[in-house]
Amino acid sequence: MKILGIKFVPLNVPIQKRLQTLAAGAAISTMIFGGLIGFILLAYVMFYTQYWTIALLYVCWTYILDVKTGETGGRELKSVRSWLWWKYVRDYFPIRLERVPWVKLDPERNYLFCCFPHGILPFGSFSAFASNWGGFQELFPNHTSHLLTLSYNFFMPALRELILSTGMCSSSASSINYLLGYPGGGKAVALMVGGAAEAFNCKPGQYRIILTKRKGFVKIALKNGAPLVPVISFGENDLYNQVNNPKGSLIRRIQEKLKDVTGIAFAIPMGRGLFQYSFGIIPLQRPISTIIGKPIEVKKVANPTQEQVNELHAEFMKQIANLFEEQKYNYLSNPEQTKLIID
């Protein structure tokens, strides 16, 4: 049904589909607005209610007593990772997790999963590594997965408690070193290597990732002797259209400047709404297939040279490109015309 150019959702859509749409909308809204709402609520309770002592205690907890938790392994709650919310998000697109045949992990080692692309919000990687509905536990039962995110998220009231409960940790070097150096192994650390800057390249049918100058993760892997695992989420960039922002344009320059100042990628996504398909921030309903490639063996080097870093980085670039080329025929509708562009 279309009214005034707006395409509305039919009235006979099953309740399960509506719940899935609501779950996806709640997920993106929480990540975009959750931190701001948390600050507003905290300020309101502290300055305008009789419960200011509770708010003060929470401030002390968040910014003094618990401030390092995101850097030291997080605080996973299996009950939160098993919420039906994440199942509805998975089924909305839907999202599936697969591995290249014969991929196995040594239960006594820690691994660095290097995920591409970031998208507006990495739904594929979140489902795989931050929930118990993505299938990671079934594929690798001896490893606990941790999705990494920017450190500032752990300073957001309320939002930090949610992401900590999913097992998410900071993407800082000290946090990655802590996880990859975990005694006894069993840690699967998922890093969005291209980071939020890749959101600017997020357009349907395009796979443009940021990797050429990203070498810090390679150095950390060498120091810990942690194998690098290439991961690609096909369909991640199809979830939103975006305001046209080619490199060099005024919009792009403003976006990049804001990111340099704040660390936040101010992409302008165009998705759908809860009751219509024409506009909104809810992602479009497109399938996502997250593919785990073969681990690249890494020998531990206490003080890696730049040559060693460059060599391993070149090998990783080769393997991520090979994984894309080999698997795109299974998951893309126009594989011959779709290329992986590495910036």
Tab-separated table of C-alpha atoms in Angstrom:
chain	number	residue	atom	x	y	z
A	1	MET	CA	0.000	0.000	0.000
A	2	LYS	CA	1.429	3.354	-1.097
A	3	ILE	CA	0.142	6.728	0.132
A	4	LEU	CA	1.727	10.058	-0.892
A	5	GLY	CA	4.767	8.175	-2.154
A	6	ILE	CA	5.281	6.293	1.116
A	7	LYS	CA	5.122	2.506	0.921
A	8	PHE	CA	3.419	1.176	4.046
A	9	VAL	CA	3.748	-2.263	5.600
A	10	PRO	CA	0.724	-4.507	4.800
A	11	LEU	CA	-1.681	-5.114	7.678
A	12	ASN	CA	-1.459	-8.896	7.318
A	13	VAL	CA	2.250	-9.189	8.161
A	14	PRO	CA	2.669	-12.038	10.725
A	15	ILE	CA	3.366	-11.033	14.327
A	16	GLN	CA	6.748	-12.817	14.235
A	17	LYS	CA	7.873	-10.604	11.360
A	18	ARG	CA	6.725	-7.507	13.226
A	19	LEU	CA	8.653	-8.580	16.335
A	20	GLN	CA	11.762	-9.135	14.220
A	21	THR	CA	11.448	-5.650	12.732
A	22	LEU	CA	10.946	-4.172	16.197
A	23	ALA	CA	14.030	-6.036	17.479
A	24	ALA	CA	16.229	-4.747	14.644
A	25	GLY	CA	14.938	-1.215	15.167
A	26	ALA	CA	15.554	-1.424	18.907
A	27	ALA	CA	19.115	-2.642	18.301
A	28	ILE	CA	20.142	0.212	16.018
A	29	SER	CA	18.301	2.773	18.178
A	30	THR	CA	20.052	1.525	21.315
A	31	MET	CA	23.493	1.870	19.769
A	32	ILE	CA	22.778	5.316	18.291
A	33	PHE	CA	20.802	6.904	21.121
A	34	GLY	CA	21.426	4.639	24.130
A	35	GLY	CA	24.444	6.521	25.442
A	36	LEU	CA	22.785	9.936	25.168
A	37	ILE	CA	19.597	8.696	26.839
A	38	GLY	CA	21.702	7.156	29.608
A	39	PHE	CA	23.417	10.486	30.299
A	40	ILE	CA	20.090	12.355	30.320
A	41	LEU	CA	18.455	9.877	32.708
A	42	LEU	CA	21.481	9.877	34.996
A	43	ALA	CA	21.518	13.680	35.131
A	44	TYR	CA	17.776	13.797	35.757
A	45	VAL	CA	17.935	11.309	38.635
A	46	MET	CA	20.942	13.076	40.153
A	47	PHE	CA	19.667	16.664	39.987
A	48	TYR	CA	15.875	16.437	39.949
A	49	THR	CA	14.887	13.491	42.162
A	50	GLN	CA	15.396	12.321	45.723
A	51	TYR	CA	17.425	9.364	44.477
A	52	TRP	CA	20.540	11.402	43.742
A	53	THR	CA	22.607	9.237	46.089
A	54	ILE	CA	21.912	6.195	43.908
A	55	ALA	CA	22.972	8.149	40.832
A	56	LEU	CA	26.131	9.295	42.614
A	57	LEU	CA	26.976	5.720	43.590
A	58	TYR	CA	26.488	4.653	39.978
A	59	VAL	CA	28.829	7.418	38.798
A	60	CYS	CA	31.481	6.230	41.259
A	61	TRP	CA	30.968	2.654	40.099
A	62	THR	CA	31.145	3.483	36.394
A	63	TYR	CA	34.005	5.960	36.345
A	64	ILE	CA	36.153	4.781	39.285
A	65	LEU	CA	35.546	1.238	40.540
A	66	ASP	CA	34.489	-0.443	37.282
A	67	VAL	CA	36.222	1.770	34.760
A	68	LYS	CA	38.771	-0.870	33.647
A	69	THR	CA	36.369	-3.769	33.092
A	70	GLY	CA	36.136	-3.174	29.341
A	71	GLU	CA	39.941	-3.371	29.165
A	72	THR	CA	40.273	-6.555	31.223
A	73	GLY	CA	38.077	-9.205	29.675
A	74	GLY	CA	34.643	-7.699	30.181
A	75	ARG	CA	31.787	-9.060	32.242
A	76	GLU	CA	29.808	-11.533	30.169
A	77	LEU	CA	26.388	-12.716	31.304
A	78	LYS	CA	25.217	-15.786	29.402
A	79	SER	CA	21.617	-14.923	30.196
A	80	VAL	CA	21.964	-11.597	28.348
A	81	ARG	CA	23.739	-13.210	25.392
A	82	SER	CA	20.786	-15.614	25.191
A	83	TRP	CA	18.045	-12.968	25.121
A	84	LEU	CA	15.327	-13.605	22.533
A	85	TRP	CA	15.983	-10.044	21.375
A	86	TRP	CA	19.151	-11.235	19.605
A	87	LYS	CA	17.317	-14.202	18.072
A	88	TYR	CA	14.716	-11.884	16.566
A	89	VAL	CA	17.497	-9.652	15.207
A	90	ARG	CA	19.199	-12.696	13.652
A	91	ASP	CA	15.977	-13.915	12.054
A	92	TYR	CA	14.994	-10.475	10.730
A	93	PHE	CA	17.664	-10.370	8.025
A	94	PRO	CA	18.357	-13.396	8.441
A	95	ILE	CA	21.981	-13.834	9.576
A	96	ARG	CA	23.912	-17.076	9.269
A	97	LEU	CA	27.425	-18.007	10.331
A	98	GLU	CA	29.542	-20.461	8.369
A	99	ARG	CA	33.163	-21.518	8.230
A	100	VAL	CA	35.365	-22.619	5.379
A	101	PRO	CA	35.570	-26.462	5.441
A	102	TRP	CA	38.154	-27.954	7.788
A	103	VAL	CA	38.548	-24.792	9.871
A	104	LYS	CA	39.286	-25.846	13.437
A	105	LEU	CA	40.612	-23.979	16.463
A	106	ASP	CA	43.136	-25.236	18.990
A	107	PRO	CA	41.352	-25.069	22.384
A	108	GLU	CA	44.616	-24.079	24.077
A	109	ARG	CA	45.197	-21.002	21.918
A	110	ASN	CA	43.648	-17.568	21.578
A	111	TYR	CA	42.670	-16.240	18.136
A	112	LEU	CA	42.204	-12.794	16.614
A	113	PHE	CA	39.218	-12.783	14.247
A	114	CYS	CA	39.605	-9.888	11.807
A	115	CYS	CA	36.157	-8.928	10.522
A	116	PHE	CA	35.086	-6.988	7.417
A	117	PRO	CA	33.181	-4.906	6.490
A	118	HIS	CA	32.019	-2.792	9.428
A	119	GLY	CA	28.830	-1.543	7.793
A	120	ILE	CA	26.701	1.068	9.563
A	121	LEU	CA	26.444	-1.301	12.527
A	122	PRO	CA	28.107	-4.749	12.246
A	123	PHE	CA	24.995	-6.884	12.679
A	124	GLY	CA	26.667	-9.999	11.264
A	125	SER	CA	29.625	-9.854	13.629
A	126	PHE	CA	27.429	-8.953	16.600
A	127	SER	CA	25.208	-11.973	16.030
A	128	ALA	CA	28.216	-14.265	15.645
A	129	PHE	CA	30.459	-13.016	18.440
A	130	ALA	CA	28.258	-11.168	20.978
A	131	SER	CA	25.188	-13.392	21.244
A	132	ASN	CA	24.456	-17.067	21.790
A	133	TRP	CA	22.116	-17.195	18.795
A	134	GLY	CA	24.690	-16.711	16.030
A	135	GLY	CA	26.054	-20.254	15.936
A	136	PHE	CA	29.618	-19.598	17.085
A	137	GLN	CA	29.330	-21.876	20.122
A	138	GLU	CA	28.163	-24.733	17.917
A	139	LEU	CA	31.106	-24.335	15.538
A	140	PHE	CA	33.762	-23.670	18.189
A	141	PRO	CA	32.532	-24.957	21.568
A	142	ASN	CA	35.937	-24.595	23.256
A	143	HIS	CA	36.230	-20.849	22.694
A	144	THR	CA	34.527	-17.821	24.237
A	145	SER	CA	33.938	-15.005	21.761
A	146	HIS	CA	34.427	-11.306	22.492
A	147	LEU	CA	33.427	-8.615	20.014
A	148	LEU	CA	35.489	-5.430	20.384
A	149	THR	CA	34.140	-1.893	20.255
A	150	LEU	CA	35.472	1.635	20.783
A	151	SER	CA	36.520	2.478	24.331
A	152	TYR	CA	34.180	5.479	24.641
A	153	ASN	CA	31.178	3.102	24.620
A	154	PHE	CA	32.233	1.915	28.079
A	155	PHE	CA	31.765	5.439	29.448
A	156	MET	CA	28.111	5.571	28.396
A	157	PRO	CA	25.740	5.097	31.367
A	158	ALA	CA	23.458	2.058	31.075
A	159	LEU	CA	24.662	1.270	27.536
A	160	ARG	CA	27.990	0.075	28.945
A	161	GLU	CA	26.224	-2.443	31.182
A	162	LEU	CA	24.437	-3.911	28.182
A	163	ILE	CA	27.491	-4.281	25.969
A	164	LEU	CA	29.617	-5.603	28.838
A	165	SER	CA	26.955	-8.238	29.483
A	166	THR	CA	27.245	-9.469	25.893
A	167	GLY	CA	30.964	-10.094	26.403
A	168	MET	CA	32.060	-7.082	24.395
A	169	CYS	CA	35.388	-5.464	25.285
A	170	SER	CA	37.368	-2.396	24.326
A	171	SER	CA	39.247	-2.360	21.031
A	172	SER	CA	42.263	-0.664	22.642
A	173	ALA	CA	45.687	-2.285	22.329
A	174	SER	CA	45.830	-3.056	26.052
A	175	SER	CA	42.456	-4.811	25.904
A	176	ILE	CA	43.430	-6.935	22.897
A	177	ASN	CA	46.731	-7.854	24.552
A	178	TYR	CA	44.866	-8.876	27.701
A	179	LEU	CA	42.518	-11.182	25.802
A	180	LEU	CA	45.106	-12.678	23.449
A	181	GLY	CA	47.446	-13.248	26.384
A	182	TYR	CA	44.768	-15.039	28.395
A	183	PRO	CA	46.397	-18.093	30.029
A	184	GLY	CA	45.189	-21.467	28.829
A	185	GLY	CA	43.700	-20.161	25.589
A	186	GLY	CA	40.062	-20.415	24.610
A	187	LYS	CA	39.505	-16.768	23.625
A	188	ALA	CA	38.142	-15.740	20.216
A	189	VAL	CA	38.642	-11.987	19.888
A	190	ALA	CA	36.662	-10.329	17.076
A	191	LEU	CA	38.032	-7.001	15.810
A	192	MET	CA	36.436	-4.778	13.175
A	193	VAL	CA	39.800	-3.844	11.669
A	194	GLY	CA	38.512	-1.116	9.355
A	195	GLY	CA	36.590	0.446	12.208
A	196	ALA	CA	33.752	2.922	12.063
A	197	ALA	CA	35.443	4.774	9.178
A	198	GLU	CA	34.246	1.968	6.898
A	199	ALA	CA	30.680	3.126	7.532
A	200	PHE	CA	31.297	5.964	5.067
A	201	ASN	CA	31.893	3.338	2.350
A	202	CYS	CA	28.757	1.393	3.242
A	203	LYS	CA	26.629	1.165	0.095
A	204	PRO	CA	24.604	-1.751	-1.313
A	205	GLY	CA	26.594	-4.049	-3.562
A	206	GLN	CA	29.944	-2.436	-2.708
A	207	TYR	CA	32.780	-3.962	-0.684
A	208	ARG	CA	35.349	-1.296	0.105
A	209	ILE	CA	37.371	-2.004	3.236
A	210	ILE	CA	40.102	-0.128	5.108
A	211	LEU	CA	43.169	-2.290	5.669
A	212	THR	CA	46.290	-1.116	3.818
A	213	LYS	CA	47.550	1.138	6.619
A	214	ARG	CA	45.995	-0.808	9.509
A	215	LYS	CA	48.943	-2.765	10.907
A	216	GLY	CA	48.582	-2.395	14.663
A	217	PHE	CA	46.511	-5.574	14.962
A	218	VAL	CA	49.248	-7.518	13.171
A	219	LYS	CA	51.893	-6.348	15.627
A	220	ILE	CA	49.695	-7.324	18.583
A	221	ALA	CA	49.076	-10.762	17.058
A	222	LEU	CA	52.824	-11.297	16.639
A	223	LYS	CA	53.554	-10.285	20.225
A	224	ASN	CA	51.021	-12.824	21.488
A	225	GLY	CA	51.519	-15.552	18.903
A	226	ALA	CA	47.798	-15.391	18.095
A	227	PRO	CA	46.655	-16.719	14.696
A	228	LEU	CA	44.771	-14.254	12.495
A	229	VAL	CA	41.382	-15.416	11.233
A	230	PRO	CA	39.896	-13.597	8.204
A	231	VAL	CA	36.127	-13.022	8.425
A	232	ILE	CA	33.812	-11.546	5.794
A	233	SER	CA	30.129	-10.719	6.227
A	234	PHE	CA	28.516	-10.820	2.794
A	235	GLY	CA	25.444	-8.588	2.703
A	236	GLU	CA	26.516	-6.323	5.580
A	237	ASN	CA	26.742	-3.291	3.297
A	238	ASP	CA	23.319	-3.962	1.760
A	239	LEU	CA	21.367	-3.037	4.892
A	240	TYR	CA	21.231	0.710	4.218
A	241	ASN	CA	21.309	3.166	1.397
A	242	GLN	CA	23.314	6.250	2.249
A	243	VAL	CA	23.394	9.914	1.336
A	244	ASN	CA	25.762	10.311	-1.605
A	245	ASN	CA	29.142	11.164	-0.068
A	246	PRO	CA	32.005	10.503	-2.496
A	247	LYS	CA	35.536	11.217	-1.320
A	248	GLY	CA	36.310	14.911	-1.575
A	249	SER	CA	32.672	16.003	-1.379
A	250	LEU	CA	31.601	18.572	1.213
A	251	ILE	CA	29.481	16.027	3.101
A	252	ARG	CA	32.352	13.537	3.222
A	253	ARG	CA	34.832	16.169	4.427
A	254	ILE	CA	32.451	17.193	7.223
A	255	GLN	CA	31.897	13.545	8.187
A	256	GLU	CA	35.622	12.812	8.288
A	257	LYS	CA	36.342	15.972	10.295
A	258	LEU	CA	33.674	15.067	12.857
A	259	LYS	CA	35.101	11.567	13.116
A	260	ASP	CA	38.619	12.938	13.673
A	261	VAL	CA	37.319	15.146	16.491
A	262	THR	CA	34.874	12.756	18.187
A	263	GLY	CA	35.900	9.266	17.055
A	264	ILE	CA	32.302	8.692	15.913
A	265	ALA	CA	31.407	8.017	12.278
A	266	PHE	CA	28.482	10.315	11.458
A	267	ALA	CA	27.171	8.326	8.513
A	268	ILE	CA	23.717	9.229	7.188
A	269	PRO	CA	21.941	5.896	6.680
A	270	MET	CA	18.652	5.511	4.854
A	271	GLY	CA	16.723	2.444	5.878
A	272	ARG	CA	13.058	1.861	6.667
A	273	GLY	CA	10.583	2.535	9.464
A	274	LEU	CA	8.542	0.285	11.710
A	275	PHE	CA	5.337	0.673	9.680
A	276	GLN	CA	6.665	1.784	6.287
A	277	TYR	CA	9.492	0.908	3.901
A	278	SER	CA	10.398	4.343	2.521
A	279	PHE	CA	12.610	5.939	5.191
A	280	GLY	CA	13.973	5.475	8.705
A	281	ILE	CA	16.917	4.030	10.616
A	282	ILE	CA	15.794	0.407	10.778
A	283	PRO	CA	18.046	-1.676	8.496
A	284	LEU	CA	16.633	-3.132	5.307
A	285	GLN	CA	15.747	-6.817	5.372
A	286	ARG	CA	18.690	-8.326	3.494
A	287	PRO	CA	20.445	-11.654	4.223
A	288	ILE	CA	23.881	-11.582	5.879
A	289	SER	CA	26.310	-14.495	5.598
A	290	THR	CA	29.326	-14.255	7.904
A	291	ILE	CA	32.111	-16.523	6.662
A	292	ILE	CA	35.062	-17.569	8.829
A	293	GLY	CA	38.209	-18.332	6.859
A	294	LYS	CA	41.233	-20.464	7.605
A	295	PRO	CA	43.454	-19.175	10.457
A	296	ILE	CA	46.838	-17.767	9.479
A	297	GLU	CA	49.533	-19.236	11.695
A	298	VAL	CA	51.474	-16.671	13.729
A	299	LYS	CA	54.625	-17.392	15.704
A	300	LYS	CA	55.178	-15.429	18.878
A	301	VAL	CA	57.746	-12.632	18.590
A	302	ALA	CA	58.361	-10.545	21.701
A	303	ASN	CA	59.605	-7.525	19.753
A	304	PRO	CA	58.536	-7.847	16.110
A	305	THR	CA	60.428	-5.831	13.534
A	306	GLN	CA	58.669	-3.676	10.974
A	307	GLU	CA	59.697	-6.189	8.329
A	308	GLN	CA	57.952	-9.003	10.212
A	309	VAL	CA	54.848	-6.867	10.667
A	310	ASN	CA	54.783	-5.973	6.962
A	311	GLU	CA	55.254	-9.595	5.937
A	312	LEU	CA	52.360	-10.874	8.051
A	313	HIS	CA	50.185	-7.924	7.031
A	314	ALA	CA	50.797	-8.700	3.349
A	315	GLU	CA	49.879	-12.341	3.955
A	316	PHE	CA	46.669	-11.325	5.699
A	317	MET	CA	45.715	-8.969	2.858
A	318	LYS	CA	46.249	-11.831	0.435
A	319	GLN	CA	44.126	-14.241	2.474
A	320	ILE	CA	41.218	-11.839	3.009
A	321	ALA	CA	41.150	-11.127	-0.740
A	322	ASN	CA	41.274	-14.856	-1.527
A	323	LEU	CA	38.454	-15.578	0.929
A	324	PHE	CA	36.299	-12.926	-0.724
A	325	GLU	CA	36.992	-14.163	-4.251
A	326	GLU	CA	36.408	-17.813	-3.366
A	327	GLN	CA	33.207	-17.302	-1.394
A	328	LYS	CA	31.477	-14.491	-3.289
A	329	TYR	CA	30.052	-16.958	-5.806
A	330	ASN	CA	28.112	-18.615	-2.987
A	331	TYR	CA	26.588	-15.470	-1.478
A	332	LEU	CA	26.393	-12.662	-4.042
A	333	SER	CA	23.872	-12.283	-6.855
A	334	ASN	CA	26.409	-10.670	-9.216
A	335	PRO	CA	29.808	-12.081	-8.162
A	336	GLU	CA	31.549	-11.364	-11.467
A	337	GLN	CA	30.847	-7.636	-11.183
A	338	THR	CA	31.608	-7.362	-7.450
A	339	LYS	CA	35.199	-6.742	-6.415
A	340	LEU	CA	36.841	-6.283	-3.037
A	341	ILE	CA	38.489	-2.872	-2.908
A	342	ILE	CA	41.142	-2.480	-0.216
A	343	ASP	CA	42.036	1.058	0.843
